[in-house]
JSON list of C-alpha atoms in Angstrom, two decimals:
[
{"chain": "A", "resi": 10, "resn": "MET", "atom": "CA", "xyz": [-102.62, 61.63, -87.37]},
{"chain": "A", "resi": 11, "resn": "THR", "atom": "CA", "xyz": [-102.02, 62.89, -83.79]},
{"chain": "A", "resi": 12, "resn": "THR", "atom": "CA", "xyz": [-103.43, 59.75, -82.18]},
{"chain": "A", "resi": 13, "resn": "ALA", "atom": "CA", "xyz": [-101.72, 57.18, -84.44]},
{"chain": "A", "resi": 14, "resn": "TYR", "atom": "CA", "xyz": [-99.18, 54.72, -83.15]},
{"chain": "A", "resi": 15, "resn": "SER", "atom": "CA", "xyz": [-95.76, 53.58, -84.54]},
{"chain": "A", "resi": 16, "resn": "HIS", "atom": "CA", "xyz": [-95.07, 50.52, -82.34]},
{"chain": "A", "resi": 17, "resn": "ASP", "atom": "CA", "xyz": [-96.07, 46.94, -82.83]},
{"chain": "A", "resi": 18, "resn": "SER", "atom": "CA", "xyz": [-97.98, 44.69, -80.55]},
{"chain": "A", "resi": 19, "resn": "ARG", "atom": "CA", "xyz": [-94.84, 44.00, -78.48]},
{"chain": "A", "resi": 20, "resn": "GLY", "atom": "CA", "xyz": [-94.29, 47.71, -77.96]},
{"chain": "A", "resi": 21, "resn": "GLU", "atom": "CA", "xyz": [-91.29, 47.87, -80.16]},
{"chain": "A", "resi": 22, "resn": "THR", "atom": "CA", "xyz": [-90.75, 50.13, -83.19]},
{"chain": "A", "resi": 23, "resn": "MET", "atom": "CA", "xyz": [-92.42, 48.66, -86.29]},
{"chain": "A", "resi": 24, "resn": "LEU", "atom": "CA", "xyz": [-90.17, 47.01, -88.81]},
{"chain": "A", "resi": 25, "resn": "ASP", "atom": "CA", "xyz": [-89.92, 47.79, -92.50]},
{"chain": "A", "resi": 26, "resn": "GLU", "atom": "CA", "xyz": [-91.33, 44.64, -94.22]},
{"chain": "A", "resi": 27, "resn": "SER", "atom": "CA", "xyz": [-89.27, 45.06, -97.37]},
{"chain": "A", "resi": 28, "resn": "THR", "atom": "CA", "xyz": [-85.89, 45.19, -95.44]},
{"chain": "A", "resi": 29, "resn": "GLY", "atom": "CA", "xyz": [-86.55, 43.93, -91.95]},
{"chain": "A", "resi": 30, "resn": "ASN", "atom": "CA", "xyz": [-84.95, 46.97, -90.54]},
{"chain": "A", "resi": 31, "resn": "VAL", "atom": "CA", "xyz": [-86.47, 49.19, -87.91]},
{"chain": "A", "resi": 32, "resn": "SER", "atom": "CA", "xyz": [-88.79, 51.69, -89.61]},
{"chain": "A", "resi": 33, "resn": "THR", "atom": "CA", "xyz": [-88.56, 55.35, -89.48]},
{"chain": "A", "resi": 34, "resn": "VAL", "atom": "CA", "xyz": [-91.09, 58.26, -89.86]},
{"chain": "A", "resi": 35, "resn": "MET", "atom": "CA", "xyz": [-90.26, 58.15, -93.56]},
{"chain": "A", "resi": 36, "resn": "ASP", "atom": "CA", "xyz": [-91.71, 54.55, -93.65]},
{"chain": "A", "resi": 37, "resn": "TYR", "atom": "CA", "xyz": [-94.84, 54.88, -91.45]},
{"chain": "A", "resi": 38, "resn": "GLY", "atom": "CA", "xyz": [-95.57, 58.58, -91.70]},
{"chain": "A", "resi": 39, "resn": "ALA", "atom": "CA", "xyz": [-97.77, 59.56, -88.72]},
{"chain": "A", "resi": 40, "resn": "GLY", "atom": "CA", "xyz": [-98.24, 55.94, -87.98]},
{"chain": "A", "resi": 41, "resn": "HIS", "atom": "CA", "xyz": [-101.16, 53.46, -87.83]},
{"chain": "A", "resi": 42, "resn": "VAL", "atom": "CA", "xyz": [-104.68, 54.88, -87.21]},
{"chain": "A", "resi": 43, "resn": "HIS", "atom": "CA", "xyz": [-106.06, 54.06, -83.74]},
{"chain": "A", "resi": 44, "resn": "PRO", "atom": "CA", "xyz": [-109.85, 54.38, -84.28]},
{"chain": "A", "resi": 45, "resn": "GLN", "atom": "CA", "xyz": [-110.96, 54.73, -80.70]},
{"chain": "A", "resi": 46, "resn": "LYS", "atom": "CA", "xyz": [-108.38, 57.47, -79.87]},
{"chain": "A", "resi": 47, "resn": "ALA", "atom": "CA", "xyz": [-109.19, 59.10, -83.19]},
{"chain": "A", "resi": 48, "resn": "MET", "atom": "CA", "xyz": [-112.79, 59.65, -81.97]},
{"chain": "A", "resi": 49, "resn": "ASP", "atom": "CA", "xyz": [-111.52, 61.52, -78.90]},
{"chain": "A", "resi": 50, "resn": "PRO", "atom": "CA", "xyz": [-108.23, 63.26, -80.03]},
{"chain": "A", "resi": 51, "resn": "GLY", "atom": "CA", "xyz": [-108.42, 66.13, -77.38]},
{"chain": "A", "resi": 52, "resn": "LEU", "atom": "CA", "xyz": [-106.72, 68.75, -79.65]},
{"chain": "A", "resi": 53, "resn": "VAL", "atom": "CA", "xyz": [-107.27, 69.23, -83.50]},
{"chain": "A", "resi": 54, "resn": "TYR", "atom": "CA", "xyz": [-105.33, 71.20, -85.97]},
{"chain": "A", "resi": 55, "resn": "ASP", "atom": "CA", "xyz": [-107.97, 73.03, -87.86]},
{"chain": "A", "resi": 56, "resn": "ILE", "atom": "CA", "xyz": [-107.27, 74.04, -91.43]},
{"chain": "A", "resi": 57, "resn": "SER", "atom": "CA", "xyz": [-109.24, 75.64, -94.27]},
{"chain": "A", "resi": 58, "resn": "SER", "atom": "CA", "xyz": [-109.06, 76.00, -97.95]},
{"chain": "A", "resi": 59, "resn": "LEU", "atom": "CA", "xyz": [-107.76, 79.64, -97.31]},
{"chain": "A", "resi": 60, "resn": "ASP", "atom": "CA", "xyz": [-104.85, 78.23, -95.37]},
{"chain": "A", "resi": 61, "resn": "TYR", "atom": "CA", "xyz": [-103.83, 76.05, -98.35]},
{"chain": "A", "resi": 62, "resn": "VAL", "atom": "CA", "xyz": [-103.97, 79.11, -100.62]},
{"chain": "A", "resi": 63, "resn": "ASP", "atom": "CA", "xyz": [-101.60, 80.98, -98.19]},
{"chain": "A", "resi": 64, "resn": "PHE", "atom": "CA", "xyz": [-99.40, 77.83, -98.39]},
{"chain": "A", "resi": 65, "resn": "LEU", "atom": "CA", "xyz": [-99.37, 77.99, -102.25]},
{"chain": "A", "resi": 66, "resn": "CYS", "atom": "CA", "xyz": [-98.57, 81.74, -102.03]},
{"chain": "A", "resi": 67, "resn": "ASN", "atom": "CA", "xyz": [-95.63, 81.10, -99.76]},
{"chain": "A", "resi": 68, "resn": "SER", "atom": "CA", "xyz": [-94.48, 78.17, -102.07]},
{"chain": "A", "resi": 69, "resn": "ASN", "atom": "CA", "xyz": [-93.97, 80.93, -104.71]},
{"chain": "A", "resi": 70, "resn": "TYR", "atom": "CA", "xyz": [-96.93, 79.86, -106.80]},
{"chain": "A", "resi": 71, "resn": "THR", "atom": "CA", "xyz": [-98.17, 82.62, -109.09]},
{"chain": "A", "resi": 72, "resn": "ALA", "atom": "CA", "xyz": [-101.69, 84.02, -108.86]},
{"chain": "A", "resi": 73, "resn": "ALA", "atom": "CA", "xyz": [-102.27, 82.42, -112.25]},
{"chain": "A", "resi": 74, "resn": "ASN", "atom": "CA", "xyz": [-101.09, 78.98, -110.89]},
{"chain": "A", "resi": 75, "resn": "ILE", "atom": "CA", "xyz": [-103.27, 79.26, -107.80]},
{"chain": "A", "resi": 76, "resn": "ARG", "atom": "CA", "xyz": [-106.34, 80.28, -109.96]},
{"chain": "A", "resi": 77, "resn": "ILE", "atom": "CA", "xyz": [-105.89, 77.03, -112.04]},
{"chain": "A", "resi": 78, "resn": "ILE", "atom": "CA", "xyz": [-105.80, 75.02, -108.80]},
{"chain": "A", "resi": 79, "resn": "THR", "atom": "CA", "xyz": [-108.58, 76.79, -106.86]},
{"chain": "A", "resi": 80, "resn": "ARG", "atom": "CA", "xyz": [-110.71, 78.18, -109.76]},
{"chain": "A", "resi": 81, "resn": "LYS", "atom": "CA", "xyz": [-110.69, 81.52, -107.78]},
{"chain": "A", "resi": 82, "resn": "ALA", "atom": "CA", "xyz": [-108.58, 84.66, -107.70]},
{"chain": "A", "resi": 83, "resn": "ALA", "atom": "CA", "xyz": [-106.06, 84.72, -104.87]},
{"chain": "A", "resi": 84, "resn": "ASP", "atom": "CA", "xyz": [-104.32, 87.66, -103.10]},
{"chain": "A", "resi": 85, "resn": "CYS", "atom": "CA", "xyz": [-100.87, 86.59, -101.80]},
{"chain": "A", "resi": 86, "resn": "GLY", "atom": "CA", "xyz": [-100.04, 89.91, -100.29]},
{"chain": "A", "resi": 87, "resn": "GLY", "atom": "CA", "xyz": [-101.35, 88.99, -96.75]},
{"chain": "A", "resi": 88, "resn": "ALA", "atom": "CA", "xyz": [-99.98, 85.34, -96.91]},
{"chain": "A", "resi": 89, "resn": "ARG", "atom": "CA", "xyz": [-96.42, 86.33, -97.68]},
{"chain": "A", "resi": 90, "resn": "HIS", "atom": "CA", "xyz": [-96.63, 88.88, -94.86]},
{"chain": "A", "resi": 91, "resn": "ALA", "atom": "CA", "xyz": [-97.87, 86.29, -92.41]},
{"chain": "A", "resi": 92, "resn": "GLY", "atom": "CA", "xyz": [-94.93, 83.88, -92.59]},
{"chain": "A", "resi": 93, "resn": "HIS", "atom": "CA", "xyz": [-93.35, 80.92, -94.52]},
{"chain": "A", "resi": 94, "resn": "ILE", "atom": "CA", "xyz": [-94.61, 77.56, -95.95]},
{"chain": "A", "resi": 95, "resn": "GLY", "atom": "CA", "xyz": [-93.77, 75.86, -92.72]},
{"chain": "A", "resi": 96, "resn": "ASN", "atom": "CA", "xyz": [-96.51, 77.73, -91.03]},
{"chain": "A", "resi": 97, "resn": "LEU", "atom": "CA", "xyz": [-99.32, 75.65, -92.60]},
{"chain": "A", "resi": 98, "resn": "ASN", "atom": "CA", "xyz": [-101.45, 74.56, -89.61]},
{"chain": "A", "resi": 99, "resn": "TYR", "atom": "CA", "xyz": [-100.70, 70.94, -90.09]},
{"chain": "A", "resi": 100, "resn": "PRO", "atom": "CA", "xyz": [-99.63, 68.56, -87.35]},
{"chain": "A", "resi": 101, "resn": "THR", "atom": "CA", "xyz": [-96.31, 67.45, -88.83]},
{"chain": "A", "resi": 102, "resn": "LEU", "atom": "CA", "xyz": [-93.37, 69.80, -88.45]},
{"chain": "A", "resi": 103, "resn": "ALA", "atom": "CA", "xyz": [-90.99, 69.44, -91.24]},
{"chain": "A", "resi": 104, "resn": "ALA", "atom": "CA", "xyz": [-87.79, 71.44, -91.76]},
{"chain": "A", "resi": 105, "resn": "VAL", "atom": "CA", "xyz": [-85.60, 71.10, -94.76]},
{"chain": "A", "resi": 106, "resn": "PHE", "atom": "CA", "xyz": [-82.26, 72.79, -94.50]},
{"chain": "A", "resi": 107, "resn": "GLN", "atom": "CA", "xyz": [-80.03, 73.42, -97.54]},
{"chain": "A", "resi": 108, "resn": "GLN", "atom": "CA", "xyz": [-76.46, 73.61, -96.27]},
{"chain": "A", "resi": 109, "resn": "TYR", "atom": "CA", "xyz": [-75.02, 76.45, -98.29]},
{"chain": "A", "resi": 110, "resn": "GLY", "atom": "CA", "xyz": [-72.02, 76.99, -96.17]},
{"chain": "A", "resi": 111, "resn": "LYS", "atom": "CA", "xyz": [-74.08, 77.92, -93.06]},
{"chain": "A", "resi": 112, "resn": "ARG", "atom": "CA", "xyz": [-72.96, 76.26, -89.76]},
{"chain": "A", "resi": 113, "resn": "ASN", "atom": "CA", "xyz": [-75.93, 77.17, -87.56]},
{"chain": "A", "resi": 114, "resn": "LEU", "atom": "CA", "xyz": [-79.39, 76.35, -89.04]},
{"chain": "A", "resi": 115, "resn": "SER", "atom": "CA", "xyz": [-82.80, 77.27, -87.52]},
{"chain": "A", "resi": 116, "resn": "THR", "atom": "CA", "xyz": [-86.43, 77.79, -88.21]},
{"chain": "A", "resi": 117, "resn": "HIS", "atom": "CA", "xyz": [-89.68, 78.03, -86.42]},
{"chain": "A", "resi": 118, "resn": "PHE", "atom": "CA", "xyz": [-93.29, 76.94, -86.71]},
{"chain": "A", "resi": 119, "resn": "ILE", "atom": "CA", "xyz": [-96.49, 78.52, -85.42]},
{"chain": "A", "resi": 120, "resn": "ARG", "atom": "CA", "xyz": [-99.36, 76.21, -84.77]},
{"chain": "A", "resi": 121, "resn": "THR", "atom": "CA", "xyz": [-102.98, 76.58, -83.54]},
{"chain": "A", "resi": 122, "resn": "VAL", "atom": "CA", "xyz": [-104.78, 73.80, -81.82]},
{"chain": "A", "resi": 123, "resn": "THR", "atom": "CA", "xyz": [-108.46, 73.69, -80.97]},
{"chain": "A", "resi": 124, "resn": "ASN", "atom": "CA", "xyz": [-109.71, 71.95, -77.84]},
{"chain": "A", "resi": 125, "resn": "VAL", "atom": "CA", "xyz": [-112.28, 69.23, -78.73]},
{"chain": "A", "resi": 126, "resn": "GLY", "atom": "CA", "xyz": [-111.76, 67.37, -75.35]},
{"chain": "A", "resi": 127, "resn": "ASP", "atom": "CA", "xyz": [-112.68, 68.61, -71.98]},
{"chain": "A", "resi": 128, "resn": "SER", "atom": "CA", "xyz": [-113.34, 72.19, -70.82]},
{"chain": "A", "resi": 129, "resn": "ASP", "atom": "CA", "xyz": [-110.87, 73.42, -68.26]},
{"chain": "A", "resi": 130, "resn": "SER", "atom": "CA", "xyz": [-108.12, 71.09, -69.47]},
{"chain": "A", "resi": 131, "resn": "ILE", "atom": "CA", "xyz": [-104.34, 71.67, -69.31]},
{"chain": "A", "resi": 132, "resn": "TYR", "atom": "CA", "xyz": [-102.00, 70.19, -71.88]},
{"chain": "A", "resi": 133, "resn": "THR", "atom": "CA", "xyz": [-98.26, 70.03, -71.21]},
{"chain": "A", "resi": 134, "resn": "VAL", "atom": "CA", "xyz": [-95.71, 69.37, -73.95]},
{"chain": "A", "resi": 135, "resn": "ARG", "atom": "CA", "xyz": [-93.31, 66.53, -73.85]},
{"chain": "A", "resi": 136, "resn": "ILE", "atom": "CA", "xyz": [-90.36, 66.96, -76.44]},
{"chain": "A", "resi": 137, "resn": "ARG", "atom": "CA", "xyz": [-88.51, 64.06, -78.02]},
{"chain": "A", "resi": 138, "resn": "PRO", "atom": "CA", "xyz": [-86.06, 65.89, -80.21]},
{"chain": "A", "resi": 139, "resn": "PRO", "atom": "CA", "xyz": [-84.31, 64.44, -83.36]},
{"chain": "A", "resi": 140, "resn": "VAL", "atom": "CA", "xyz": [-80.77, 63.44, -82.85]},
{"chain": "A", "resi": 141, "resn": "ASP", "atom": "CA", "xyz": [-78.43, 66.53, -82.59]},
{"chain": "A", "resi": 142, "resn": "VAL", "atom": "CA", "xyz": [-81.38, 68.95, -82.97]},
{"chain": "A", "resi": 143, "resn": "ALA", "atom": "CA", "xyz": [-82.61, 71.26, -80.35]},
{"chain": "A", "resi": 144, "resn": "VAL", "atom": "CA", "xyz": [-86.46, 71.69, -80.23]},
{"chain": "A", "resi": 145, "resn": "THR", "atom": "CA", "xyz": [-88.14, 74.10, -77.97]},
{"chain": "A", "resi": 146, "resn": "VAL", "atom": "CA", "xyz": [-91.95, 74.87, -77.55]},
{"chain": "A", "resi": 147, "resn": "GLU", "atom": "CA", "xyz": [-93.47, 78.04, -76.12]},
{"chain": "A", "resi": 148, "resn": "PRO", "atom": "CA", "xyz": [-95.51, 77.97, -74.13]},
{"chain": "A", "resi": 149, "resn": "GLU", "atom": "CA", "xyz": [-94.92, 74.61, -72.53]},
{"chain": "A", "resi": 150, "resn": "ARG", "atom": "CA", "xyz": [-98.52, 74.36, -71.25]},
{"chain": "A", "resi": 151, "resn": "LEU", "atom": "CA", "xyz": [-101.81, 75.13, -72.97]},
{"chain": "A", "resi": 152, "resn": "VAL", "atom": "CA", "xyz": [-104.61, 76.05, -70.61]},
{"chain": "A", "resi": 153, "resn": "PHE", "atom": "CA", "xyz": [-108.10, 75.71, -72.14]},
{"chain": "A", "resi": 154, "resn": "ARG", "atom": "CA", "xyz": [-111.16, 77.03, -70.39]},
{"chain": "A", "resi": 155, "resn": "ARG", "atom": "CA", "xyz": [-113.77, 75.79, -72.83]},
{"chain": "A", "resi": 156, "resn": "VAL", "atom": "CA", "xyz": [-114.35, 73.34, -75.63]},
{"chain": "A", "resi": 157, "resn": "GLY", "atom": "CA", "xyz": [-113.72, 75.01, -79.10]},
{"chain": "A", "resi": 158, "resn": "GLN", "atom": "CA", "xyz": [-111.10, 77.30, -77.63]},
{"chain": "A", "resi": 159, "resn": "LYS", "atom": "CA", "xyz": [-108.17, 77.86, -79.85]},
{"chain": "A", "resi": 160, "resn": "LEU", "atom": "CA", "xyz": [-104.55, 78.43, -78.68]},
{"chain": "A", "resi": 161, "resn": "ASN", "atom": "CA", "xyz": [-101.20, 79.08, -80.53]},
{"chain": "A", "resi": 162, "resn": "PHE", "atom": "CA", "xyz": [-97.79, 77.76, -79.78]},
{"chain": "A", "resi": 163, "resn": "LEU", "atom": "CA", "xyz": [-94.33, 78.33, -81.29]},
{"chain": "A", "resi": 164, "resn": "VAL", "atom": "CA", "xyz": [-91.80, 75.57, -82.01]},
{"chain": "A", "resi": 165, "resn": "ARG", "atom": "CA", "xyz": [-88.20, 76.44, -82.65]},
{"chain": "A", "resi": 166, "resn": "VAL", "atom": "CA", "xyz": [-85.85, 73.95, -84.30]},
{"chain": "A", "resi": 167, "resn": "ARG", "atom": "CA", "xyz": [-81.99, 74.39, -84.27]},
{"chain": "A", "resi": 168, "resn": "THR", "atom": "CA", "xyz": [-79.36, 72.31, -85.59]},
{"chain": "A", "resi": 169, "resn": "GLU", "atom": "CA", "xyz": [-75.78, 72.46, -86.97]},
{"chain": "A", "resi": 170, "resn": "ALA", "atom": "CA", "xyz": [-74.55, 71.63, -90.43]},
{"chain": "A", "resi": 171, "resn": "VAL", "atom": "CA", "xyz": [-73.14, 68.04, -90.95]},
{"chain": "A", "resi": 172, "resn": "GLU", "atom": "CA", "xyz": [-70.50, 66.80, -93.26]},
{"chain": "A", "resi": 173, "resn": "LEU", "atom": "CA", "xyz": [-72.29, 65.47, -96.33]},
{"chain": "A", "resi": 174, "resn": "SER", "atom": "CA", "xyz": [-71.16, 64.77, -99.89]},
{"chain": "A", "resi": 175, "resn": "PRO", "atom": "CA", "xyz": [-72.62, 66.89, -102.62]},
{"chain": "A", "resi": 176, "resn": "GLY", "atom": "CA", "xyz": [-76.22, 65.93, -103.46]},
{"chain": "A", "resi": 177, "resn": "SER", "atom": "CA", "xyz": [-76.77, 63.84, -100.42]},
{"chain": "A", "resi": 178, "resn": "SER", "atom": "CA", "xyz": [-79.04, 64.36, -97.42]},
{"chain": "A", "resi": 179, "resn": "VAL", "atom": "CA", "xyz": [-79.84, 63.04, -93.95]},
{"chain": "A", "resi": 180, "resn": "VAL", "atom": "CA", "xyz": [-83.19, 62.84, -92.24]},
{"chain": "A", "resi": 181, "resn": "ARG", "atom": "CA", "xyz": [-83.80, 62.94, -88.43]},
{"chain": "A", "resi": 182, "resn": "SER", "atom": "CA", "xyz": [-87.01, 62.59, -86.69]},
{"chain": "A", "resi": 183, "resn": "GLY", "atom": "CA", "xyz": [-88.42, 63.10, -83.21]},
{"chain": "A", "resi": 184, "resn": "SER", "atom": "CA", "xyz": [-91.85, 64.44, -81.84]},
{"chain": "A", "resi": 185, "resn": "ILE", "atom": "CA", "xyz": [-93.60, 66.60, -79.63]},
{"chain": "A", "resi": 186, "resn": "THR", "atom": "CA", "xyz": [-96.54, 65.44, -77.62]},
{"chain": "A", "resi": 187, "resn": "TRP", "atom": "CA", "xyz": [-99.28, 67.48, -75.88]},
{"chain": "A", "resi": 188, "resn": "SER", "atom": "CA", "xyz": [-100.88, 65.53, -72.93]},
{"chain": "A", "resi": 189, "resn": "ASP", "atom": "CA", "xyz": [-103.67, 66.28, -70.50]},
{"chain": "A", "resi": 190, "resn": "GLY", "atom": "CA", "xyz": [-103.15, 63.04, -68.58]},
{"chain": "A", "resi": 191, "resn": "LYS", "atom": "CA", "xyz": [-105.93, 61.34, -70.54]},
{"chain": "A", "resi": 192, "resn": "ARG", "atom": "CA", "xyz": [-105.05, 62.03, -74.23]},
{"chain": "A", "resi": 193, "resn": "ASN", "atom": "CA", "xyz": [-101.72, 62.27, -76.13]},
{"chain": "A", "resi": 194, "resn": "VAL", "atom": "CA", "xyz": [-101.65, 64.48, -79.19]},
{"chain": "A", "resi": 195, "resn": "THR", "atom": "CA", "xyz": [-98.39, 63.79, -81.06]},
{"chain": "A", "resi": 196, "resn": "SER", "atom": "CA", "xyz": [-96.78, 65.63, -83.89]},
{"chain": "A", "resi": 197, "resn": "ALA", "atom": "CA", "xyz": [-93.74, 64.37, -85.85]},
{"chain": "A", "resi": 198, "resn": "VAL", "atom": "CA", "xyz": [-90.70, 66.68, -85.98]},
{"chain": "A", "resi": 199, "resn": "VAL", "atom": "CA", "xyz": [-88.70, 65.87, -89.20]},
{"chain": "A", "resi": 200, "resn": "VAL", "atom": "CA", "xyz": [-85.34, 67.61, -89.94]},
{"chain": "A", "resi": 201, "resn": "THR", "atom": "CA", "xyz": [-83.66, 67.06, -93.36]},
{"chain": "A", "resi": 202, "resn": "LEU", "atom": "CA", "xyz": [-80.17, 68.35, -93.98]},
{"chain": "A", "resi": 203, "resn": "GLN", "atom": "CA", "xyz": [-79.35, 68.54, -97.68]},
{"chain": "A", "resi": 204, "resn": "GLN", "atom": "CA", "xyz": [-75.89, 69.38, -99.28]},
{"chain": "A", "resi": 205, "resn": "PRO", "atom": "CA", "xyz": [-76.45, 71.03, -102.62]},
{"chain": "A", "resi": 206, "resn": "LEU", "atom": "CA", "xyz": [-74.55, 69.77, -105.73]}
]
């Protein structure tokens, strides 16, 4: 996902074949797989089955529901204490804001990346925020001393409510890219604003 591309052979954004319009992240997702780059991604977002259980807990699944899915008992106490569903350690950062009369909307994401590239590598973040959305990343540099080392970063997303008719929504997308000068590790940032009925 993090090494995929979303531009065509001319360097332009891919077109949606069905409409001929410029495609969006909702059309191409993370993009087209680039096999050579996927073999040397630099950073990876590790995830385990327990992380998915925490995700289900924070999605308000009951212990009985989770047991049906995992065939094991689950304790959601720690998961709910640790954060919200947006903190699943997944490359894409997706925020959905229900506009219940709130003007200022914000959320945050915590991610952990593992260095699978070079030891003694430094990754600097480049932010391409969605339109009318403020995105900040802390820290702005990740300094790895060894292969296999894990580091955390925090992404804050802030926007303001927009005028929407009841039941409608608008989707805006951007990205953050970690680069060590050799590799680019890109994560989509997708913000959806919804106006309830």
